[in-house]
CSV table of C-alpha atoms in Angstrom, one decimal:
chain,number,residue,atom,x,y,z
G,20,MET,CA,-23.0,-44.2,-53.2
G,21,SER,CA,-25.0,-42.0,-55.7
G,22,VAL,CA,-29.0,-40.3,-56.1
G,23,VAL,CA,-30.0,-43.3,-58.0
G,24,ASP,CA,-27.9,-45.6,-55.9
G,25,LEU,CA,-30.6,-44.6,-52.8
G,26,VAL,CA,-33.8,-45.0,-54.6
G,27,ALA,CA,-33.3,-47.8,-55.6
G,28,ALA,CA,-32.5,-49.4,-52.5
G,29,ALA,CA,-34.9,-48.0,-51.2
G,30,ARG,CA,-37.4,-49.5,-54.1
G,31,VAL,CA,-35.4,-53.0,-53.1
G,32,LEU,CA,-36.3,-52.4,-49.9
G,33,ALA,CA,-40.5,-51.3,-50.5
G,34,ALA,CA,-41.3,-54.4,-52.7
G,35,ARG,CA,-41.3,-57.0,-49.6
G,36,LEU,CA,-41.8,-54.7,-47.1
G,37,PRO,CA,-45.9,-55.0,-47.4
G,38,GLY,CA,-45.4,-58.6,-46.1
G,39,LEU,CA,-44.0,-57.1,-42.7
G,40,SER,CA,-46.3,-54.4,-42.2
G,41,ALA,CA,-48.3,-56.9,-40.1
G,42,GLN,CA,-45.4,-57.9,-38.0
G,43,HIS,CA,-44.3,-54.8,-37.7
G,44,GLU,CA,-47.4,-53.5,-36.0
G,45,ARG,CA,-47.9,-56.7,-33.8
G,46,ASP,CA,-44.4,-56.5,-32.4
G,47,GLY,CA,-43.9,-52.8,-32.3
G,48,ALA,CA,-40.2,-52.8,-33.6
G,49,LEU,CA,-39.1,-53.7,-37.1
G,50,ASP,CA,-38.0,-56.7,-38.4
G,51,ALA,CA,-34.0,-57.2,-37.5
G,52,SER,CA,-33.6,-58.1,-41.7
G,53,VAL,CA,-35.3,-54.5,-41.9
G,54,VAL,CA,-32.9,-52.6,-39.7
G,55,ALA,CA,-29.8,-54.6,-41.2
G,56,GLU,CA,-30.8,-54.0,-44.9
G,57,LEU,CA,-31.3,-50.2,-43.8
G,58,ALA,CA,-28.0,-49.9,-43.1
G,59,SER,CA,-26.2,-51.9,-45.6
G,60,ALA,CA,-27.9,-50.3,-48.0
G,61,GLY,CA,-26.7,-46.4,-46.8
G,62,LEU,CA,-30.0,-45.4,-46.1
G,63,THR,CA,-29.5,-44.3,-42.2
G,64,ALA,CA,-26.1,-42.7,-44.3
G,65,CYS,CA,-28.4,-40.8,-46.2
G,66,LEU,CA,-28.3,-37.4,-44.8
G,67,LEU,CA,-25.0,-38.0,-43.0
G,68,PRO,CA,-22.2,-35.5,-44.3
G,69,PRO,CA,-19.5,-37.1,-46.8
G,70,GLU,CA,-17.1,-36.1,-44.1
G,71,LEU,CA,-18.3,-38.8,-41.8
G,72,GLY,CA,-18.9,-41.6,-44.4
G,73,GLY,CA,-22.4,-40.2,-45.2
G,74,HIS,CA,-24.3,-39.6,-48.4
G,75,ALA,CA,-25.6,-35.6,-47.9
G,76,LEU,CA,-29.0,-36.8,-50.4
G,77,ALA,CA,-30.5,-33.9,-51.9
G,78,PRO,CA,-33.8,-32.8,-50.1
G,79,THR,CA,-36.1,-33.6,-53.3
G,80,ALA,CA,-34.6,-37.2,-53.5
G,81,TYR,CA,-35.1,-37.5,-49.9
G,82,ILE,CA,-38.7,-37.3,-50.3
G,83,GLU,CA,-38.5,-40.0,-52.8
G,84,VAL,CA,-37.0,-42.4,-50.8
G,85,LEU,CA,-38.9,-42.0,-47.6
G,86,ALA,CA,-42.4,-42.1,-49.6
G,87,THR,CA,-41.1,-45.0,-51.9
G,88,LEU,CA,-41.1,-46.8,-48.2
G,89,ALA,CA,-44.2,-45.4,-47.0
G,90,GLN,CA,-46.1,-46.6,-49.1
G,91,ALA,CA,-45.0,-50.1,-48.6
G,92,ASP,CA,-44.3,-50.0,-44.5
G,93,ALA,CA,-44.9,-47.0,-42.9
G,94,ALA,CA,-42.9,-47.7,-39.6
G,95,THR,CA,-39.7,-48.6,-41.8
G,96,ALA,CA,-40.1,-44.4,-43.5
G,97,TRP,CA,-40.1,-43.3,-40.2
G,98,VAL,CA,-37.5,-45.2,-38.1
G,99,THR,CA,-35.6,-44.2,-41.7
G,100,MET,CA,-36.7,-40.4,-41.3
G,101,THR,CA,-36.1,-40.4,-37.7
G,102,ALA,CA,-32.6,-42.2,-37.7
G,103,SER,CA,-31.9,-40.1,-40.6
G,104,THR,CA,-32.4,-36.7,-39.4
G,105,SER,CA,-30.7,-37.2,-36.7
G,106,THR,CA,-27.3,-37.4,-38.2
G,107,LEU,CA,-27.6,-33.6,-39.4
G,108,LEU,CA,-27.0,-32.8,-35.8
G,109,ALA,CA,-23.5,-34.4,-36.0
G,110,PRO,CA,-21.8,-31.0,-37.4
G,111,TYR,CA,-22.8,-29.2,-34.8
G,112,LEU,CA,-20.8,-31.7,-32.5
G,113,ALA,CA,-16.8,-30.8,-31.9
G,114,ARG,CA,-15.7,-32.3,-35.0
G,115,ALA,CA,-12.9,-35.1,-33.1
G,116,ALA,CA,-16.3,-36.2,-31.3
G,117,ALA,CA,-18.4,-37.1,-34.0
G,118,GLU,CA,-15.4,-38.8,-36.3
G,119,ARG,CA,-15.0,-41.1,-32.7
G,120,ILE,CA,-19.2,-42.0,-33.0
G,121,TRP,CA,-19.3,-42.7,-36.8
G,122,ALA,CA,-15.7,-44.3,-37.0
G,123,THR,CA,-17.7,-48.0,-36.1
G,124,SER,CA,-20.1,-47.5,-39.3
G,125,PRO,CA,-21.3,-44.0,-41.2
G,126,ALA,CA,-24.3,-46.0,-41.4
G,127,LEU,CA,-24.9,-46.6,-37.5
G,128,LEU,CA,-28.1,-46.1,-36.9
G,129,LEU,CA,-29.1,-43.1,-34.6
G,130,ALA,CA,-32.3,-42.7,-32.6
G,131,GLY,CA,-33.3,-39.0,-31.9
G,132,VAL,CA,-35.6,-36.7,-29.6
G,133,PHE,CA,-34.8,-32.9,-30.6
G,134,ALA,CA,-37.4,-31.4,-27.4
G,135,PRO,CA,-35.1,-30.5,-24.4
G,136,THR,CA,-36.9,-32.6,-21.8
G,137,GLY,CA,-33.8,-33.6,-19.9
G,138,THR,CA,-30.5,-31.3,-18.7
G,139,VAL,CA,-26.9,-31.7,-19.1
G,140,THR,CA,-24.6,-30.5,-16.7
G,141,ILE,CA,-20.9,-30.0,-17.6
G,142,THR,CA,-18.0,-30.3,-15.7
G,143,GLY,CA,-14.4,-30.3,-17.3
G,144,ASP,CA,-14.1,-32.6,-20.2
G,145,ARG,CA,-17.4,-34.3,-18.8
G,146,ALA,CA,-20.8,-34.3,-19.1
G,147,THR,CA,-24.2,-35.6,-17.0
G,148,VAL,CA,-27.0,-36.0,-18.9
G,149,ARG,CA,-31.0,-36.9,-17.2
G,150,GLY,CA,-34.0,-36.6,-18.3
G,151,ARG,CA,-36.9,-38.9,-20.2
G,152,TRP,CA,-38.1,-38.2,-23.7
G,153,GLN,CA,-40.9,-38.9,-25.4
G,154,PHE,CA,-41.0,-40.6,-29.0
G,155,THR,CA,-38.0,-42.1,-28.9
G,156,SER,CA,-38.3,-43.9,-32.9
G,157,GLY,CA,-36.7,-46.7,-33.3
G,158,CYS,CA,-34.9,-46.9,-29.7
G,159,ARG,CA,-34.4,-50.6,-29.5
G,160,HIS,CA,-32.1,-50.8,-32.7
G,161,ALA,CA,-30.3,-48.0,-32.4
G,162,ALA,CA,-26.7,-47.8,-31.6
G,163,TRP,CA,-26.8,-44.1,-30.3
G,164,ILE,CA,-28.9,-42.0,-29.1
G,165,ALA,CA,-29.4,-38.2,-29.7
G,166,VAL,CA,-31.1,-36.3,-27.1
G,167,GLY,CA,-31.7,-32.2,-26.7
G,168,ALA,CA,-31.2,-31.3,-23.1
G,169,MET,CA,-30.9,-27.6,-21.3
G,170,SER,CA,-27.6,-26.5,-20.6
G,171,PRO,CA,-28.1,-24.2,-17.1
G,172,GLY,CA,-24.9,-21.8,-18.7
G,173,ASP,CA,-23.4,-20.0,-15.5
G,174,GLY,CA,-26.6,-19.8,-13.9
G,175,ASP,CA,-28.3,-16.6,-15.5
G,176,PRO,CA,-31.5,-18.0,-16.8
G,177,ALA,CA,-30.2,-15.9,-19.6
G,178,SER,CA,-27.4,-18.4,-20.5
G,179,ARG,CA,-29.2,-21.6,-20.2
G,180,GLN,CA,-28.8,-23.1,-24.1
G,181,HIS,CA,-30.6,-26.0,-25.7
G,182,VAL,CA,-28.4,-28.5,-26.8
G,183,VAL,CA,-27.9,-31.6,-28.1
G,184,ALA,CA,-26.0,-35.2,-26.2
G,185,LEU,CA,-25.3,-37.6,-28.1
G,186,VAL,CA,-24.8,-40.6,-25.5
G,187,PRO,CA,-24.5,-44.7,-26.6
G,188,ALA,CA,-27.1,-46.9,-26.5
G,189,GLY,CA,-25.5,-49.4,-24.0
G,190,ALA,CA,-24.7,-46.2,-21.2
G,191,ARG,CA,-25.1,-47.2,-18.2
G,192,GLY,CA,-28.3,-45.5,-16.8
G,193,LEU,CA,-29.8,-45.3,-20.2
G,194,THR,CA,-33.3,-47.0,-19.6
G,195,ILE,CA,-36.3,-47.7,-21.9
G,196,ALA,CA,-39.2,-47.4,-20.6
G,197,ASP,CA,-41.8,-49.3,-23.0
G,198,HIS,CA,-44.4,-46.6,-23.5
G,199,TRP,CA,-45.5,-47.2,-26.9
G,200,ASP,CA,-49.2,-48.7,-26.9
G,201,VAL,CA,-50.8,-46.2,-29.6
G,202,MET,CA,-53.2,-46.6,-32.8
G,203,GLY,CA,-50.5,-46.2,-35.9
G,204,LEU,CA,-47.4,-46.3,-36.3
G,205,ARG,CA,-47.2,-48.9,-33.8
G,206,GLY,CA,-43.8,-50.5,-35.7
G,207,THR,CA,-41.8,-48.0,-34.9
G,208,GLY,CA,-41.6,-48.6,-31.6
G,209,SER,CA,-41.1,-44.8,-30.3
G,210,HIS,CA,-40.8,-45.6,-26.5
G,211,ASP,CA,-39.9,-43.3,-23.3
G,212,LEU,CA,-36.2,-42.5,-23.5
G,213,VAL,CA,-35.3,-42.5,-19.1
G,214,LEU,CA,-31.3,-41.5,-18.5
G,215,ASP,CA,-30.1,-41.4,-15.2
G,216,ASP,CA,-27.4,-39.3,-14.4
G,217,VAL,CA,-25.6,-40.8,-17.4
G,218,GLU,CA,-21.9,-39.5,-17.9
G,219,VAL,CA,-20.4,-38.9,-21.9
G,220,PRO,CA,-17.5,-36.5,-23.2
G,221,ALA,CA,-18.5,-32.9,-23.0
G,222,ASP,CA,-17.5,-33.0,-26.8
G,223,GLN,CA,-20.6,-35.2,-27.2
G,224,ILE,CA,-22.8,-32.1,-26.3
G,225,GLY,CA,-23.3,-29.6,-29.1
G,226,SER,CA,-25.9,-27.2,-30.0
G,227,VAL,CA,-27.7,-26.1,-33.8
G,228,PHE,CA,-28.6,-22.8,-32.5
G,229,THR,CA,-25.1,-21.7,-30.9
G,230,ALA,CA,-22.8,-23.4,-32.7
G,231,ALA,CA,-21.0,-23.0,-36.1
G,232,PRO,CA,-21.0,-26.5,-37.8
G,233,TRP,CA,-18.0,-27.4,-39.0
G,234,ALA,CA,-18.6,-29.8,-42.4
G,235,THR,CA,-19.5,-28.1,-45.9
G,236,GLY,CA,-22.0,-28.7,-48.2
G,237,PRO,CA,-25.3,-27.2,-49.5
G,238,LEU,CA,-27.3,-30.0,-47.2
G,239,VAL,CA,-25.6,-28.3,-44.2
G,240,ARG,CA,-27.0,-24.9,-45.0
G,241,PHE,CA,-30.3,-26.4,-45.7
G,242,PRO,CA,-32.7,-25.4,-42.6
G,243,LEU,CA,-32.5,-28.1,-39.9
G,244,PHE,CA,-35.9,-28.4,-39.1
G,245,GLY,CA,-36.9,-27.5,-42.8
G,246,LEU,CA,-35.8,-31.2,-43.7
G,247,LEU,CA,-37.0,-32.6,-40.6
G,248,ALA,CA,-40.6,-31.4,-41.2
G,249,THR,CA,-40.1,-32.5,-45.2
G,250,GLY,CA,-39.7,-35.9,-44.2
G,251,ILE,CA,-42.3,-36.4,-41.8
G,252,ALA,CA,-44.5,-34.9,-44.7
G,253,ALA,CA,-42.6,-37.4,-47.5
G,254,CYS,CA,-44.0,-40.0,-44.8
G,255,GLY,CA,-47.4,-39.2,-44.8
G,256,LEU,CA,-47.5,-38.7,-48.9
G,257,GLY,CA,-46.3,-41.9,-48.9
G,258,ILE,CA,-49.2,-43.6,-46.5
G,259,ALA,CA,-51.9,-41.4,-48.2
G,260,ALA,CA,-50.6,-42.8,-51.8
G,261,ALA,CA,-50.3,-46.3,-50.1
G,262,ALA,CA,-54.3,-46.5,-48.6
G,263,LEU,CA,-55.6,-45.0,-52.4
G,264,ASP,CA,-53.7,-47.9,-54.3
G,265,HIS,CA,-56.3,-50.2,-51.9
G,266,VAL,CA,-59.3,-48.2,-53.1
G,267,ALA,CA,-58.0,-47.8,-57.2
G,268,ALA,CA,-57.6,-51.4,-57.2
G,269,SER,CA,-61.1,-51.5,-55.8
G,270,ALA,CA,-62.3,-48.9,-58.7
G,271,ARG,CA,-60.6,-50.9,-61.2
G,272,THR,CA,-63.2,-53.9,-61.1
G,273,ALA,CA,-65.7,-51.3,-60.8
G,274,ALA,CA,-64.4,-49.5,-64.4
G,275,SER,CA,-66.9,-51.0,-66.4
G,276,GLY,CA,-69.9,-49.7,-64.9
G,277,GLY,CA,-68.1,-46.2,-64.5
G,278,GLY,CA,-69.3,-44.2,-61.3
G,279,ALA,CA,-68.6,-42.2,-59.1
G,280,LEU,CA,-65.7,-44.0,-56.9
G,281,ILE,CA,-63.8,-43.9,-60.1
G,282,ALA,CA,-63.8,-39.9,-60.4
G,283,ASP,CA,-63.8,-39.4,-56.7
G,284,VAL,CA,-60.3,-41.6,-56.6
G,285,GLY,CA,-59.1,-39.4,-59.4
G,286,ARG,CA,-59.4,-36.4,-57.6
G,287,LEU,CA,-57.7,-37.4,-54.6
G,288,LEU,CA,-54.8,-39.0,-56.6
G,289,THR,CA,-54.6,-35.3,-58.4
G,290,ARG,CA,-54.8,-33.2,-55.0
G,291,LEU,CA,-52.3,-35.9,-53.7
G,292,GLY,CA,-50.3,-35.2,-56.5
G,293,ALA,CA,-50.4,-31.2,-56.2
G,294,ALA,CA,-49.5,-31.5,-52.7
G,295,ARG,CA,-46.2,-33.6,-53.2
G,296,ALA,CA,-45.6,-31.0,-56.3
G,297,HIS,CA,-45.6,-28.6,-53.7
G,298,LEU,CA,-43.2,-29.6,-51.1
G,299,GLU,CA,-40.7,-31.2,-53.7
G,300,ALA,CA,-41.1,-27.3,-55.8
G,301,SER,CA,-40.7,-25.6,-52.2
G,302,ALA,CA,-37.1,-28.0,-51.2
G,303,GLU,CA,-35.8,-27.5,-54.6
G,304,ALA,CA,-36.5,-23.6,-53.8
G,305,ALA,CA,-34.7,-23.9,-50.5
G,306,MET,CA,-31.4,-26.1,-52.1
G,307,ALA,CA,-30.9,-23.9,-54.5
G,308,GLY,CA,-30.3,-21.1,-51.7
G,309,ALA,CA,-28.4,-23.3,-50.1
G,310,ARG,CA,-26.2,-24.1,-52.9
G,311,ARG,CA,-25.9,-20.2,-53.6
G,312,GLY,CA,-24.8,-19.8,-49.8
G,313,GLU,CA,-28.3,-18.8,-47.6
G,314,VAL,CA,-32.1,-19.9,-47.3
G,315,SER,CA,-33.4,-16.7,-47.5
G,316,GLY,CA,-36.1,-16.6,-44.9
G,317,VAL,CA,-38.7,-16.3,-47.4
G,318,GLU,CA,-37.6,-20.0,-48.1
G,319,ARG,CA,-37.5,-20.9,-45.3
G,320,GLY,CA,-41.2,-19.6,-44.5
G,321,ARG,CA,-42.6,-21.7,-48.0
G,322,LEU,CA,-40.7,-24.7,-46.9
G,323,ARG,CA,-42.4,-25.1,-43.7
G,324,LEU,CA,-45.7,-24.5,-45.0
G,325,ALA,CA,-45.1,-26.8,-47.9
G,326,ALA,CA,-44.5,-29.1,-45.0
G,327,TRP,CA,-47.6,-28.6,-43.0
G,328,HIS,CA,-50.0,-28.8,-46.0
G,329,ALA,CA,-48.6,-32.3,-47.4
G,330,ALA,CA,-48.5,-33.5,-44.4
G,331,SER,CA,-52.6,-32.2,-43.9
G,332,GLU,CA,-53.1,-33.1,-47.6
G,333,SER,CA,-52.0,-36.5,-46.5
G,334,LEU,CA,-54.4,-36.9,-43.7
G,335,GLU,CA,-57.2,-35.6,-45.6
G,336,VAL,CA,-56.9,-37.9,-48.6
G,337,THR,CA,-55.9,-40.9,-46.4
G,338,ARG,CA,-59.3,-40.2,-44.2
G,339,ALA,CA,-61.0,-40.4,-47.5
G,340,ALA,CA,-59.5,-43.0,-49.0
G,341,PHE,CA,-61.1,-44.6,-46.0
G,342,ALA,CA,-64.5,-43.6,-46.5
G,343,LEU,CA,-64.2,-44.8,-49.5
G,344,ALA,CA,-63.2,-48.0,-49.0
G,345,GLY,CA,-66.3,-49.2,-47.4
G,346,GLY,CA,-67.5,-51.2,-44.2
G,347,GLY,CA,-64.2,-53.8,-44.5
G,348,ALA,CA,-61.8,-51.2,-43.9
G,349,ILE,CA,-62.8,-51.1,-39.8
G,350,ARG,CA,-61.2,-54.3,-39.1
G,351,ALA,CA,-58.5,-55.3,-37.9
G,352,GLY,CA,-55.4,-55.2,-40.2
G,353,HIS,CA,-57.1,-53.8,-42.9
G,354,PRO,CA,-54.7,-51.9,-45.3
G,355,VAL,CA,-56.2,-48.7,-45.1
G,356,GLY,CA,-57.3,-48.5,-41.9
G,357,ARG,CA,-53.6,-48.9,-40.8
G,358,ALA,CA,-53.2,-46.4,-43.0
G,359,LEU,CA,-55.5,-44.0,-41.6
G,360,HIS,CA,-53.9,-44.9,-38.1
G,361,ASP,CA,-50.6,-44.4,-39.5
G,362,ALA,CA,-51.1,-40.6,-41.2
G,363,GLU,CA,-53.0,-39.6,-37.7
G,364,VAL,CA,-50.2,-40.1,-36.0
G,365,MET,CA,-47.7,-38.7,-38.4
G,366,ARG,CA,-50.3,-35.5,-38.7
G,367,SER,CA,-49.4,-34.8,-34.9
G,368,HIS,CA,-46.0,-34.4,-34.7
G,369,ARG,CA,-45.2,-30.8,-33.8
G,370,MET,CA,-42.7,-30.0,-36.4
G,371,ILE,CA,-45.9,-30.2,-38.6
G,372,ALA,CA,-48.3,-28.9,-35.8
G,373,ASP,CA,-51.4,-25.8,-37.4
G,374,LYS,CA,-49.4,-23.7,-35.4
G,375,VAL,CA,-46.6,-23.2,-37.8
G,376,VAL,CA,-48.4,-21.8,-39.9
G,377,ALA,CA,-48.5,-18.5,-39.0
G,378,THR,CA,-44.9,-18.3,-38.3
G,379,ALA,CA,-44.1,-19.6,-41.4
G,380,SER,CA,-46.1,-17.3,-43.5
G,381,ARG,CA,-44.9,-14.3,-42.1
G,382,ALA,CA,-41.4,-15.9,-43.3
G,383,ALA,CA,-42.5,-16.1,-46.6
G,384,LEU,CA,-44.4,-12.7,-46.5
G,385,GLY,CA,-40.8,-11.4,-45.3
G,386,LEU,CA,-42.6,-10.2,-41.9
G,387,GLY,CA,-39.6,-9.8,-39.6
G,388,PRO,CA,-37.6,-11.7,-38.2
G,389,VAL,CA,-37.4,-15.9,-38.8
G,390,PRO,CA,-37.1,-18.0,-36.1
G,391,PRO,CA,-33.9,-20.2,-35.7
G,392,ASP,CA,-36.1,-23.5,-35.9
G,393,LEU,CA,-38.4,-22.4,-38.6
């Protein structure tokens, strides 16, 4: 499936999403037809390696896909983002395990949490996974779950490893704890996941820090965490664009009288456009490095700064749009009020937190070693 096909598929789906946003927020989950269309359109597999039937979509096109979906419905874009970025873990498993998992369908929906809030114990060819993970977006729709965990190694604290485990959603001992009572992105259904001594084959355990990926192509060399941060920021750009759309409609009705509202909207459009252009340029620069064979530390740092900046600007633009929308925006279900709540939750993600700026800035300036999670 080509880039054009995937972007077109996102636009087709986006056309019907505004009518489902209220339902998604009320139900705390996506409509089943939306989940099915994400899979059939190839959007859940847009970052999956071609060796497994995926599309390895370029980051700039990925930004377009997510921003398009988020402008129509933030929850759909967010679940698409978490599902697709979770597939980036596939090349770090044993190849036989990845082929076994994705043999059922390249489009299977994967929910994932990379934070190592569990443990993995490997005995022979079996592994036991236990722990609790917050923010497992789309978990009720998922066929498989990817979770981060700590492996004890040989008992020496220095040998402990941050690994990822892939677990079938129907595994015995897997429980979804309904814990997603939040102000925004309610439709993502990002509940807690509990694994109580769940057994899986040991080859379904991998590490993005110590294992060499077996897949080929530039996207495998693109910074995994940089692409995750880019996806989060792209969702933010779409959310902010949706809020501005609503305010712009009011500005057009006031156009005959001119006034400050039109100028305010124009300034916000410029801010948002500049943030998106910066993100796209930084993503393309990093992808050029990946095509050459290696993304430099400078390119990694600049990408993370651009993602942080785009997410930050998205929230600030949405806040400004809310202020311009008038008193009606405080009412439940108002599109700008919903966008504000969604943007606040988006901006709380640790991948684009303010604490990233210092580390990313050092890398962007070529100062010192670059941490592996940049």
